[in-house]
Short mmCIF file of C-alpha atoms and ligand atoms in Angstrom, two decimals:
data_model
loop_
_atom_site.label_atom_id
_atom_site.label_comp_id
_atom_site.label_asym_id
_atom_site.label_seq_id
_atom_site.Cartn_x
_atom_site.Cartn_y
_atom_site.Cartn_z
CA MET A 885 76.81 91.50 97.83
CA ILE A 886 80.03 91.18 99.76
CA ASN A 887 82.56 88.38 100.17
CA ILE A 888 83.37 87.31 103.69
CA LYS A 889 85.85 84.86 105.12
CA LEU A 890 85.54 83.85 108.73
CA THR A 891 86.19 80.95 111.08
CA VAL A 892 83.16 79.31 112.67
CA ASN A 893 83.77 76.63 115.28
CA GLY A 894 87.28 76.12 113.97
CA GLU A 895 86.29 75.75 110.33
CA VAL A 896 87.02 78.43 107.71
CA PHE A 897 84.09 79.59 105.59
CA GLU A 898 84.16 81.79 102.49
CA ASP A 899 80.80 83.11 101.43
CA THR A 900 79.01 85.84 99.58
CA VAL A 901 76.30 87.58 101.61
CA THR A 902 74.12 90.65 101.28
CA GLU A 903 75.43 93.68 103.13
CA ARG A 904 72.35 93.77 105.33
CA MET A 905 72.46 90.13 106.41
CA LEU A 906 72.61 89.74 110.19
CA LEU A 907 75.24 87.44 111.63
CA VAL A 908 72.54 85.38 113.35
CA ASP A 909 70.79 84.80 110.01
CA TYR A 910 74.06 83.86 108.34
CA LEU A 911 74.78 81.28 111.05
CA ARG A 912 71.27 79.84 111.10
CA ASP A 913 70.15 80.04 107.48
CA GLN A 914 73.35 79.85 105.47
CA LEU A 915 75.49 77.60 107.70
CA THR A 916 72.42 75.78 109.16
CA LEU A 917 73.91 76.15 112.64
CA THR A 918 70.48 76.45 114.23
CA GLY A 919 71.68 76.13 117.82
CA THR A 920 71.96 79.92 117.92
CA HIS A 921 68.42 81.08 118.67
CA VAL A 922 66.34 84.18 118.02
CA GLY A 923 64.27 84.97 121.08
CA CYS A 924 63.23 88.58 120.65
CA THR A 925 62.30 90.17 117.37
CA TYR A 926 65.92 91.18 117.26
CA GLU A 927 65.75 94.12 119.68
CA GLY A 928 68.84 92.71 121.30
CA VAL A 929 67.29 92.10 124.71
CA CYS A 930 66.88 88.31 125.08
CA GLY A 931 70.42 87.02 124.60
CA ALA A 932 69.34 83.74 122.94
CA CYS A 933 71.51 84.64 119.93
CA THR A 934 74.71 85.05 122.00
CA VAL A 935 77.85 83.71 120.30
CA HIS A 936 81.56 84.33 120.80
CA LEU A 937 83.27 86.88 118.57
CA ASP A 938 87.01 86.35 119.04
CA GLY A 939 86.22 84.70 122.36
CA GLU A 940 83.84 87.36 123.71
CA ALA A 941 80.10 86.94 124.26
CA VAL A 942 78.11 89.16 121.88
CA LYS A 943 74.57 89.21 120.52
CA SER A 944 74.67 88.00 116.92
CA CYS A 945 71.41 89.79 116.05
CA LEU A 946 73.18 93.11 116.67
CA LEU A 947 75.97 92.36 114.18
CA LEU A 948 76.06 92.26 110.41
CA ALA A 949 77.59 89.11 108.94
CA ALA A 950 79.98 91.46 107.11
CA GLN A 951 81.30 92.72 110.46
CA ALA A 952 82.43 89.18 111.30
CA ASP A 953 84.65 89.02 108.21
CA GLY A 954 88.16 88.08 109.32
CA HIS A 955 87.02 87.08 112.80
CA GLU A 956 86.53 83.90 114.76
CA ILE A 957 83.01 82.90 115.75
CA THR A 958 82.06 80.15 118.16
CA THR A 959 78.46 78.99 118.42
CA VAL A 960 76.93 76.57 120.89
CA GLU A 961 77.70 73.77 118.43
CA GLY A 962 81.38 74.61 118.91
CA LEU A 963 81.42 73.99 122.67
CA ALA A 964 81.56 70.20 122.35
CA ASN A 965 82.21 70.20 118.59
CA GLY A 966 81.09 66.61 118.21
CA GLY A 967 83.05 65.40 121.24
CA PRO A 968 81.98 65.02 124.85
CA LEU A 969 79.96 67.84 126.43
CA SER A 970 81.94 70.69 127.97
CA ALA A 971 81.94 70.87 131.78
CA LEU A 972 79.43 73.73 131.58
CA GLN A 973 77.06 71.81 129.30
CA GLN A 974 77.35 68.70 131.46
CA SER A 975 76.52 70.74 134.53
CA PHE A 976 73.35 72.16 132.90
CA SER A 977 72.30 68.59 132.16
CA ASP A 978 73.14 67.34 135.67
CA GLU A 979 71.47 70.25 137.48
CA HIS A 980 68.42 70.58 135.21
CA GLY A 981 69.54 74.08 134.26
CA LEU A 982 66.91 74.16 131.52
CA GLN A 983 63.30 73.36 130.83
CA CYS A 984 62.31 74.13 127.23
CA GLY A 985 65.95 74.89 126.41
CA PHE A 986 65.29 77.83 124.14
CA CYS A 987 67.47 80.22 126.15
CA THR A 988 70.17 77.64 126.84
CA PRO A 989 72.52 78.15 123.87
CA GLY A 990 72.81 81.87 124.61
CA ILE A 991 73.32 81.25 128.32
CA LEU A 992 76.04 78.67 127.64
CA MET A 993 77.87 81.05 125.32
CA ASN A 994 77.62 83.95 127.76
CA MET A 995 78.64 81.91 130.81
CA SER A 996 81.48 80.08 129.05
CA GLU A 997 83.21 83.43 128.50
CA PHE A 998 82.19 84.69 131.95
CA LEU A 999 83.85 81.71 133.66
CA THR A 1000 87.14 82.25 131.85
CA LEU A 1001 87.23 85.78 133.35
CA ASN A 1002 85.84 84.82 136.75
CA PRO A 1003 86.59 81.15 137.52
CA ASP A 1004 85.28 81.36 141.10
CA PRO A 1005 82.17 83.54 141.01
CA THR A 1006 79.69 84.17 143.81
CA ASP A 1007 76.00 83.55 143.11
CA ASP A 1008 75.48 87.32 142.94
CA GLU A 1009 78.19 87.62 140.31
CA ILE A 1010 76.65 84.78 138.29
CA ARG A 1011 73.23 86.44 138.47
CA HIS A 1012 74.70 89.78 137.45
CA GLY A 1013 76.45 88.06 134.54
CA LEU A 1014 73.15 86.55 133.40
CA ILE A 1015 71.25 89.83 133.02
CA GLY A 1016 71.52 89.74 129.22
CA ASN A 1017 69.83 86.35 128.96
CA LEU A 1018 66.10 85.95 129.46
CA CYS A 1019 64.70 82.59 130.53
CA ARG A 1020 60.92 82.32 130.58
CA CYS A 1021 60.82 78.86 132.16
CA THR A 1022 63.23 78.14 134.97
CA GLY A 1023 63.29 81.10 137.33
CA TYR A 1024 67.10 80.90 137.06
CA VAL A 1025 67.68 78.95 140.31
CA GLN A 1026 68.92 75.82 138.55
CA ILE A 1027 70.81 77.88 135.99
CA VAL A 1028 72.79 79.63 138.73
CA LYS A 1029 73.44 76.29 140.39
CA ALA A 1030 74.60 74.74 137.11
CA VAL A 1031 77.04 77.61 136.51
CA ARG A 1032 78.32 77.45 140.09
CA ASN A 1033 78.91 73.69 139.90
CA ALA A 1034 80.52 73.95 136.48
CA ALA A 1035 82.90 76.55 137.87
CA ARG A 1036 83.90 74.18 140.65
CA ALA A 1037 84.34 71.25 138.26
CA MET A 1038 86.47 73.39 135.96
CA ARG A 1039 88.64 74.60 138.85
CA GLU A 1040 89.18 71.04 140.06
CA THR A 1041 90.30 69.77 136.68
CA SER A 1042 92.48 72.72 135.74
CA MET B 723 63.37 92.19 111.39
CA TYR B 724 66.41 93.06 109.35
CA PRO B 725 67.85 96.27 107.94
CA ALA B 726 66.61 97.88 104.75
CA LEU B 727 68.80 97.34 101.70
CA ILE B 728 72.39 98.41 102.32
CA GLU B 729 74.40 99.03 99.15
CA GLU B 730 77.86 99.19 100.58
CA TYR B 731 79.73 98.01 103.66
CA VAL B 732 83.23 99.35 104.19
CA ARG B 733 85.79 98.83 106.93
CA PRO B 734 88.36 101.64 106.72
CA GLN B 735 91.68 101.24 108.50
CA SER B 736 92.12 104.92 109.33
CA VAL B 737 90.10 107.99 110.29
CA ALA B 738 91.05 109.61 106.96
CA ASP B 739 89.65 106.65 105.02
CA ALA B 740 86.47 106.62 107.13
CA LEU B 741 85.90 110.30 106.36
CA ALA B 742 86.56 109.72 102.66
CA ALA B 743 83.96 106.92 102.65
CA ILE B 744 81.32 109.09 104.33
CA ALA B 745 82.05 111.96 101.94
CA ARG B 746 81.05 109.86 98.92
CA TYR B 747 77.42 109.95 100.07
CA GLU B 748 74.83 112.66 100.67
CA ALA B 749 74.60 113.71 104.33
CA GLY B 750 72.90 110.98 106.34
CA ASP B 751 72.99 108.30 103.60
CA ALA B 752 76.16 106.79 105.01
CA ILE B 753 76.55 106.12 108.75
CA PHE B 754 79.37 105.17 111.05
CA LEU B 755 78.91 101.88 112.85
CA ALA B 756 80.64 101.48 116.22
CA GLY B 757 79.40 98.74 118.58
CA GLY B 758 76.02 98.64 116.86
CA GLN B 759 74.15 98.35 120.16
CA SER B 760 71.86 101.24 119.18
CA ALA B 761 72.47 101.62 115.45
CA MET B 762 71.55 98.00 114.64
CA GLN B 763 68.24 98.30 116.46
CA ALA B 764 67.56 101.54 114.61
CA MET B 765 68.46 99.94 111.27
CA LYS B 766 66.23 96.95 111.91
CA SER B 767 63.28 99.13 112.86
CA ARG B 768 64.11 101.14 109.69
CA MET B 769 64.45 104.33 111.67
CA LEU B 770 67.90 104.42 110.02
CA ARG B 771 68.14 103.35 106.36
CA PRO B 772 71.77 103.88 105.42
CA GLN B 773 72.93 103.19 101.88
CA CYS B 774 76.44 102.75 103.20
CA VAL B 775 77.72 101.45 106.52
CA VAL B 776 81.18 102.62 107.53
CA ASP B 777 82.36 100.17 110.19
CA LEU B 778 84.88 101.75 112.58
CA GLN B 779 86.06 98.47 114.16
CA ALA B 780 89.50 98.40 112.51
CA ILE B 781 90.61 101.96 113.33
CA SER B 782 93.09 101.50 116.15
CA GLU B 783 93.69 105.24 116.60
CA LEU B 784 90.13 105.48 117.97
CA LYS B 785 90.72 102.95 120.73
CA GLY B 786 92.08 103.12 124.23
CA ILE B 787 92.37 105.21 127.38
CA VAL B 788 95.33 107.50 127.92
CA SER B 789 95.81 109.11 131.31
CA ASP B 790 98.78 111.28 132.18
CA ALA B 791 99.68 114.54 133.87
CA SER B 792 97.91 116.52 131.16
CA GLY B 793 94.57 114.77 131.67
CA VAL B 794 92.55 111.91 130.28
CA ARG B 795 91.67 110.95 126.72
CA ILE B 796 89.25 108.12 125.89
CA GLY B 797 89.14 107.05 122.24
CA ALA B 798 85.65 106.99 120.72
CA MET B 799 85.83 103.23 120.00
CA THR B 800 86.76 102.33 123.58
CA ARG B 801 84.19 99.82 124.81
CA TYR B 802 82.23 99.79 128.07
CA VAL B 803 84.05 96.62 129.14
CA GLU B 804 87.37 98.48 128.92
CA ILE B 805 86.11 101.59 130.71
CA ALA B 806 84.59 99.40 133.43
CA ALA B 807 87.95 97.68 134.03
CA SER B 808 90.17 100.75 133.74
CA ALA B 809 92.31 101.41 136.81
CA GLU B 810 93.07 104.91 135.51
CA LEU B 811 89.58 106.32 135.86
CA GLN B 812 89.68 107.14 139.58
CA GLY B 813 88.60 110.10 141.73
CA GLY B 814 87.03 112.72 139.52
CA PHE B 815 86.69 110.23 136.67
CA ALA B 816 85.25 107.32 138.65
CA ALA B 817 81.67 108.03 137.50
CA LEU B 818 82.66 106.80 134.02
CA GLY B 819 83.37 103.34 135.47
CA ASP B 820 80.19 103.44 137.60
CA ALA B 821 78.13 103.94 134.45
CA ALA B 822 80.06 101.52 132.22
CA ARG B 823 79.84 98.65 134.71
CA ARG B 824 76.05 98.93 134.76
CA VAL B 825 75.13 99.49 131.12
CA GLY B 826 72.71 96.82 129.91
CA ASP B 827 74.41 93.47 130.20
CA ARG B 828 77.78 91.78 129.60
CA GLN B 829 77.11 91.25 125.91
CA VAL B 830 76.22 94.91 125.40
CA ARG B 831 79.31 96.00 127.36
CA ASN B 832 81.50 93.78 125.17
CA ARG B 833 80.43 95.78 122.10
CA GLY B 834 79.07 99.21 123.05
CA THR B 835 81.45 102.19 122.93
CA ILE B 836 81.68 105.56 124.63
CA GLY B 837 81.68 107.24 121.21
CA GLY B 838 78.53 105.46 120.02
CA SER B 839 76.77 106.25 123.25
CA VAL B 840 77.46 109.98 123.21
CA CYS B 841 76.82 110.34 119.46
CA TRP B 842 73.48 108.52 119.80
CA ASN B 843 72.51 110.53 122.91
CA TYR B 844 69.46 108.52 123.78
CA ALA B 845 67.14 110.31 126.26
CA ALA B 846 67.37 107.58 128.92
CA SER B 847 71.07 106.78 128.82
CA CYS B 848 74.03 106.80 131.16
CA THR B 849 77.21 107.88 129.41
CA PRO B 850 75.93 111.19 128.03
CA ALA B 851 74.92 112.20 131.58
CA VAL B 852 78.34 111.30 132.94
CA VAL B 853 80.25 113.05 130.15
CA LEU B 854 78.08 116.12 130.78
CA GLY B 855 78.60 115.82 134.54
CA LEU B 856 82.37 115.58 134.18
CA GLN B 857 82.46 118.32 131.53
CA GLY B 858 84.19 116.26 128.86
CA GLN B 859 85.43 117.78 125.61
CA LEU B 860 84.29 116.04 122.45
CA ARG B 861 86.99 116.04 119.76
CA LEU B 862 85.54 115.88 116.25
CA THR B 863 87.13 115.91 112.84
CA SER B 864 85.76 116.15 109.30
CA GLY B 865 86.93 115.47 105.75
CA ASP B 866 88.78 118.73 105.25
CA GLY B 867 91.13 117.71 108.06
CA ALA B 868 89.82 120.39 110.40
CA SER B 869 89.31 119.24 113.94
CA ARG B 870 87.30 120.94 116.65
CA SER B 871 86.69 120.39 120.32
CA VAL B 872 83.16 120.86 121.63
CA ALA B 873 82.36 121.17 125.33
CA ALA B 874 79.80 118.64 126.56
CA ASP B 875 77.50 121.54 127.52
CA ASP B 876 77.35 122.50 123.82
CA PHE B 877 77.43 118.97 122.40
CA PHE B 878 74.27 117.39 123.83
CA LEU B 879 71.31 119.18 122.28
CA GLY B 880 68.44 117.00 123.49
CA PRO B 881 67.31 113.41 122.83
CA LEU B 882 69.07 111.92 119.76
CA GLU B 883 70.49 115.35 118.92
CA THR B 884 74.12 116.43 119.18
CA ALA B 885 76.30 119.17 117.74
CA ARG B 886 78.08 116.59 115.55
CA ASN B 887 77.57 117.07 111.80
CA ASP B 888 76.79 113.95 109.75
CA ASP B 889 80.18 114.08 108.06
CA GLU B 890 82.11 114.45 111.32
CA ILE B 891 83.70 111.60 113.20
CA LEU B 892 84.12 111.68 116.96
CA LEU B 893 87.76 110.95 117.78
CA SER B 894 87.71 110.99 121.54
CA VAL B 895 86.27 112.32 124.76
CA GLU B 896 88.90 114.34 126.60
CA TRP B 897 89.61 116.09 129.85
CA PRO B 898 92.54 118.44 129.44
CA LEU B 899 92.81 119.29 133.12
CA PHE B 900 93.36 117.08 136.10
CA VAL B 901 91.64 118.59 139.15
CA GLU B 902 93.10 117.78 142.55
CA ARG B 903 90.80 116.53 145.33
CA SER B 904 87.92 115.81 143.00
CA GLY B 905 85.55 112.88 143.05
CA SER B 906 82.58 111.76 141.00
CA ALA B 907 79.97 109.03 141.02
CA TYR B 908 76.98 107.85 138.99
CA ALA B 909 74.08 105.54 139.80
CA LYS B 910 70.67 104.86 138.30
CA TRP B 911 67.45 103.06 138.93
CA GLY B 912 65.68 101.18 136.13
CA LEU B 913 62.85 98.70 135.87
CA VAL B 914 65.22 95.75 136.00
CA THR B 915 68.84 95.53 137.11
CA ASP B 916 71.16 97.60 134.88
CA ALA B 917 68.29 98.71 132.63
CA LEU B 918 68.03 102.12 131.02
CA PRO B 919 67.74 104.80 133.70
CA VAL B 920 64.28 105.84 134.86
CA ILE B 921 66.41 108.25 136.86
CA GLY B 922 70.20 108.44 136.98
CA VAL B 923 72.30 110.89 138.98
CA CYS B 924 75.88 111.97 138.29
CA VAL B 925 77.66 114.21 140.80
CA ARG B 926 81.19 115.57 140.65
CA VAL B 927 82.73 117.62 143.45
CA SER B 928 86.09 119.28 144.00
CA LEU B 929 87.17 120.05 147.54
CA ASP B 930 89.40 122.76 148.98
CA ALA B 931 92.25 121.96 151.36
CA ASP B 932 89.80 121.92 154.31
CA GLY B 933 87.57 119.37 152.58
CA ARG B 934 84.82 121.82 151.67
CA CYS B 935 83.20 121.69 148.27
CA GLU B 936 84.54 124.47 146.06
CA SER B 937 82.94 123.34 142.83
CA ALA B 938 80.23 120.85 141.97
CA ARG B 939 78.23 119.53 139.01
CA VAL B 940 74.91 117.76 139.26
CA VAL B 941 73.51 116.05 136.15
CA LEU B 942 70.38 113.90 135.86
CA SER B 943 69.50 111.25 133.31
CA GLY B 944 66.08 109.76 132.64
CA LEU B 945 64.33 113.12 132.22
CA ALA B 946 62.24 113.77 129.11
CA ASN B 947 64.91 116.10 127.72
CA GLY B 948 67.74 113.63 128.20
CA ALA B 949 70.91 114.34 130.18
CA THR B 950 70.25 117.56 132.10
CA HIS B 951 72.69 119.73 134.04
CA VAL B 952 71.02 121.11 137.18
CA ALA B 953 73.00 124.30 137.67
CA ALA B 954 71.06 125.21 140.83
CA GLY B 955 72.21 121.88 142.29
CA ASP B 956 75.85 122.84 141.79
CA SER B 957 75.51 125.90 144.02
CA LEU B 958 73.53 123.99 146.67
CA LEU B 959 76.56 121.76 147.28
CA LEU B 960 79.10 124.60 147.50
CA GLY B 961 80.71 124.86 150.92
CA CYS B 962 79.39 121.46 151.96
CA ASP B 963 81.89 119.16 153.71
CA GLY B 964 80.02 115.96 152.85
CA ASP B 965 77.74 116.10 155.90
CA ALA B 966 74.81 113.72 155.34
CA ASP B 967 72.11 116.19 156.43
CA ALA B 968 73.44 118.90 154.16
CA ILE B 969 73.54 116.50 151.22
CA GLU B 970 69.99 115.33 151.96
CA ALA B 971 68.72 118.91 152.08
CA ALA B 972 70.44 119.77 148.80
CA LEU B 973 69.01 116.71 147.06
CA LYS B 974 65.50 117.49 148.28
CA ARG B 975 65.75 120.98 146.84
CA ILE B 976 67.11 119.64 143.55
CA ALA B 977 64.27 117.11 143.30
CA GLN B 978 61.65 119.73 144.16
CA ASP B 979 62.89 122.13 141.51
CA THR B 980 63.30 119.53 138.76
CA ASP B 981 60.69 119.24 136.04
CA THR B 982 60.18 115.46 136.10
CA HIS B 983 57.69 113.69 133.84
CA SER B 984 55.31 110.75 134.15
CA ASP B 985 55.40 107.79 131.83
CA MET B 986 54.71 104.07 132.06
CA SER B 987 57.93 103.46 134.02
CA ALA B 988 57.34 105.97 136.80
CA ASP B 989 55.29 109.03 137.58
CA ALA B 990 56.72 112.48 138.16
CA ASP B 991 56.65 112.26 141.98
CA TYR B 992 58.33 108.89 141.99
CA ARG B 993 61.08 110.29 139.80
CA ARG B 994 61.59 113.08 142.37
CA GLN B 995 61.83 110.49 145.11
CA LEU B 996 64.43 108.60 143.06
CA ILE B 997 66.51 111.75 142.61
CA VAL B 998 66.77 112.05 146.40
CA SER B 999 67.38 108.39 147.21
CA ILE B 1000 69.92 107.76 144.43
CA GLY B 1001 71.42 111.23 144.67
CA ARG B 1002 72.28 111.09 148.37
CA ASP B 1003 74.41 107.97 147.92
CA VAL B 1004 76.00 109.22 144.72
CA THR B 1005 76.89 112.55 146.34
CA ALA B 1006 78.34 110.89 149.44
CA THR B 1007 80.43 108.60 147.24
CA ALA B 1008 81.70 111.57 145.19
CA PHE B 1009 82.81 113.30 148.42
CA ARG B 1010 84.52 110.13 149.67
CA ARG B 1011 86.37 109.73 146.40
CA ALA B 1012 87.41 113.39 146.44
CA ARG B 1013 88.92 112.81 149.89
CA GLY B 1014 90.85 109.88 148.46
CA GLU B 1015 88.88 107.28 150.42
CA ALA B 1016 87.71 104.11 148.68
C1 LIG C 1601 70.07 95.30 125.69
C2 LIG C 1601 70.59 96.70 125.73
C3 LIG C 1601 70.67 97.36 126.95
C4 LIG C 1601 71.16 98.66 127.03
N1 LIG C 1601 71.23 99.28 128.25
C5 LIG C 1601 71.72 100.53 128.34
C6 LIG C 1601 71.85 101.20 129.60
O1 LIG C 1601 71.55 100.64 130.65
N2 LIG C 1601 72.33 102.46 129.61
C7 LIG C 1601 72.70 103.10 128.45
O2 LIG C 1601 73.13 104.23 128.52
N3 LIG C 1601 72.60 102.51 127.26
C8 LIG C 1601 72.12 101.23 127.17
N4 LIG C 1601 72.03 100.64 125.95
C9 LIG C 1601 72.39 101.40 124.75
C10 LIG C 1601 73.87 101.31 124.47
O3 LIG C 1601 74.60 101.89 125.52
C11 LIG C 1601 74.17 102.05 123.17
O4 LIG C 1601 73.56 103.28 123.15
C12 LIG C 1601 75.62 102.30 122.98
O5 LIG C 1601 76.29 101.10 123.12
C13 LIG C 1601 75.87 102.84 121.60
O6 LIG C 1601 77.23 102.67 121.32
P1 LIG C 1601 77.66 101.77 120.12
O7 LIG C 1601 79.13 101.74 120.14
O8 LIG C 1601 76.97 100.48 120.17
O9 LIG C 1601 77.19 102.68 118.91
P2 LIG C 1601 76.38 102.38 117.57
O10 LIG C 1601 75.08 101.79 117.90
O11 LIG C 1601 77.25 101.66 116.61
O12 LIG C 1601 76.21 103.86 117.04
C14 LIG C 1601 75.30 104.77 117.62
C15 LIG C 1601 75.29 106.07 116.81
O13 LIG C 1601 76.49 106.78 116.98
C16 LIG C 1601 77.14 107.02 115.73
N5 LIG C 1601 78.57 106.87 115.98
C17 LIG C 1601 79.16 105.84 116.65
N6 LIG C 1601 80.49 106.07 116.79
C18 LIG C 1601 80.74 107.26 116.19
C19 LIG C 1601 81.94 108.05 116.01
N7 LIG C 1601 83.14 107.66 116.50
N8 LIG C 1601 81.84 109.21 115.35
C20 LIG C 1601 80.64 109.62 114.87
N9 LIG C 1601 79.49 108.93 115.02
C21 LIG C 1601 79.53 107.77 115.66
C22 LIG C 1601 76.55 106.00 114.78
O14 LIG C 1601 76.59 106.45 113.45
C23 LIG C 1601 75.14 105.86 115.31
O15 LIG C 1601 74.33 106.88 114.82
C24 LIG C 1601 71.57 99.33 125.85
C25 LIG C 1601 71.52 98.66 124.60
C26 LIG C 1601 71.03 97.35 124.54
C27 LIG C 1601 70.99 96.65 123.23
S1 LIG C 1602 67.62 87.60 119.24
FE1 LIG C 1602 67.17 88.45 121.18
S2 LIG C 1602 69.09 89.38 121.70
FE2 LIG C 1602 69.45 88.64 119.72
S1 LIG C 1603 64.47 77.00 129.65
FE1 LIG C 1603 62.80 77.78 128.53
S2 LIG C 1603 63.41 79.83 128.21
FE2 LIG C 1603 64.93 79.10 129.51
#
């Protein structure tokens, strides 16, 4: 067992975990933050488990919880953190950027970092940014539109 | 799926401490963990069952790109996202950025490292082919403090095999010499955008003062044996001034003479076709870059 101390959605957690525990399992099972999803059998190809590690989008099924010791994690629960929806979340709601919603947490976490690096993306850039997130329902058209509109809304308010 | 029992996780702050941690275990029982984009999959499938994981994330001496008059040095823990964005990797080094910008997806590029990629040496991968194409030197060190530099030609020994010993850490990939008027490029085709290469082509050329090719390297990825240097391809490009017909003819010969394989992604003939269609653009780009054009 190993002691870890990390910040998740702004709150500091100190825990004891097994060395082999995956970060995604720590978030879901130990912290009951079940917004982070598991979409593949952890091969690291679906992106549903995407969270921010120190602000960067990463797949939490490809990390040990122990690797996150000392770091800052943000999960989809941290985007609104109990307050109003973020502009990106609101845009997914407005544009029907989801159907079953299983892929949505990972897409929101990936695109929220993407938009900080590229605040005015073309549709091609959005699509290229989405490669690591599989959606079995939507066909991506509304997802791309939601990201594009969120980018505009964020530029207008900044 | 989760890893088999791991007894110890350590996060050394220096190369010396990482080597000391590895040395406490029998060969292979402790592994280095870089970005984890291959090692974690292998641990979850139980192909790797390490007793100890030595996480390299905190070792700053393994990170970063240094480029000066004496050449280029890329630390083993430098991530794809940093290589993709580097303004220093131009001309003869541009193929490194071509590959890094197209590995997997954003999340993978935020974690995966050049060191992890070359040490893993997966058969269908991008960075090993580029490091072989650009003739990088792999700098390794082990517990006794001895360090050695291995040429890429001697480092990659076939799929998942390298010349690195279990107790050696890769410090960096280096190019001691800066070659004037050289250009390189890499591109691949996979089943979906930015997927593992069904075929990838890396070409590096150096031109003489008249713009004719005086040295070339052609390396393919996606073959059954992993990254493969096509020495006959090098000589086919010699003397060429970047003329499209000459490039096309050279690529056709290279494709014809290459031992491609069939699998569920593509059959052998299709792979040959890919070598020509990807290779002609890659070669033209390498020539353009060598001439200093964008
Ligand atoms: C979804 C997905 C898509 C991908 N797409 C591509 C693609 O298109 N092209 C491609 O080429 N690859 C692709 N990959 C593979 C990826 O590039 C990994 O092979 C690469 O990131 C490994 O680097 P890492 O830093 O993650 O290494 P790790 O997985 O941490 O380590 C890999 C191996 O190298 C060893 N190692 C790491 N660093 C060192 C060091 N400094 N010294 C000694 N040993 C070391 C480890 O012990 C381990 O055995 C993909 C991976 C995923 C998950
Ligand atoms: S669960 Fe599919 S990428 Fe992590
Ligand atoms: S909305 Fe169902 S998987 Fe994307």
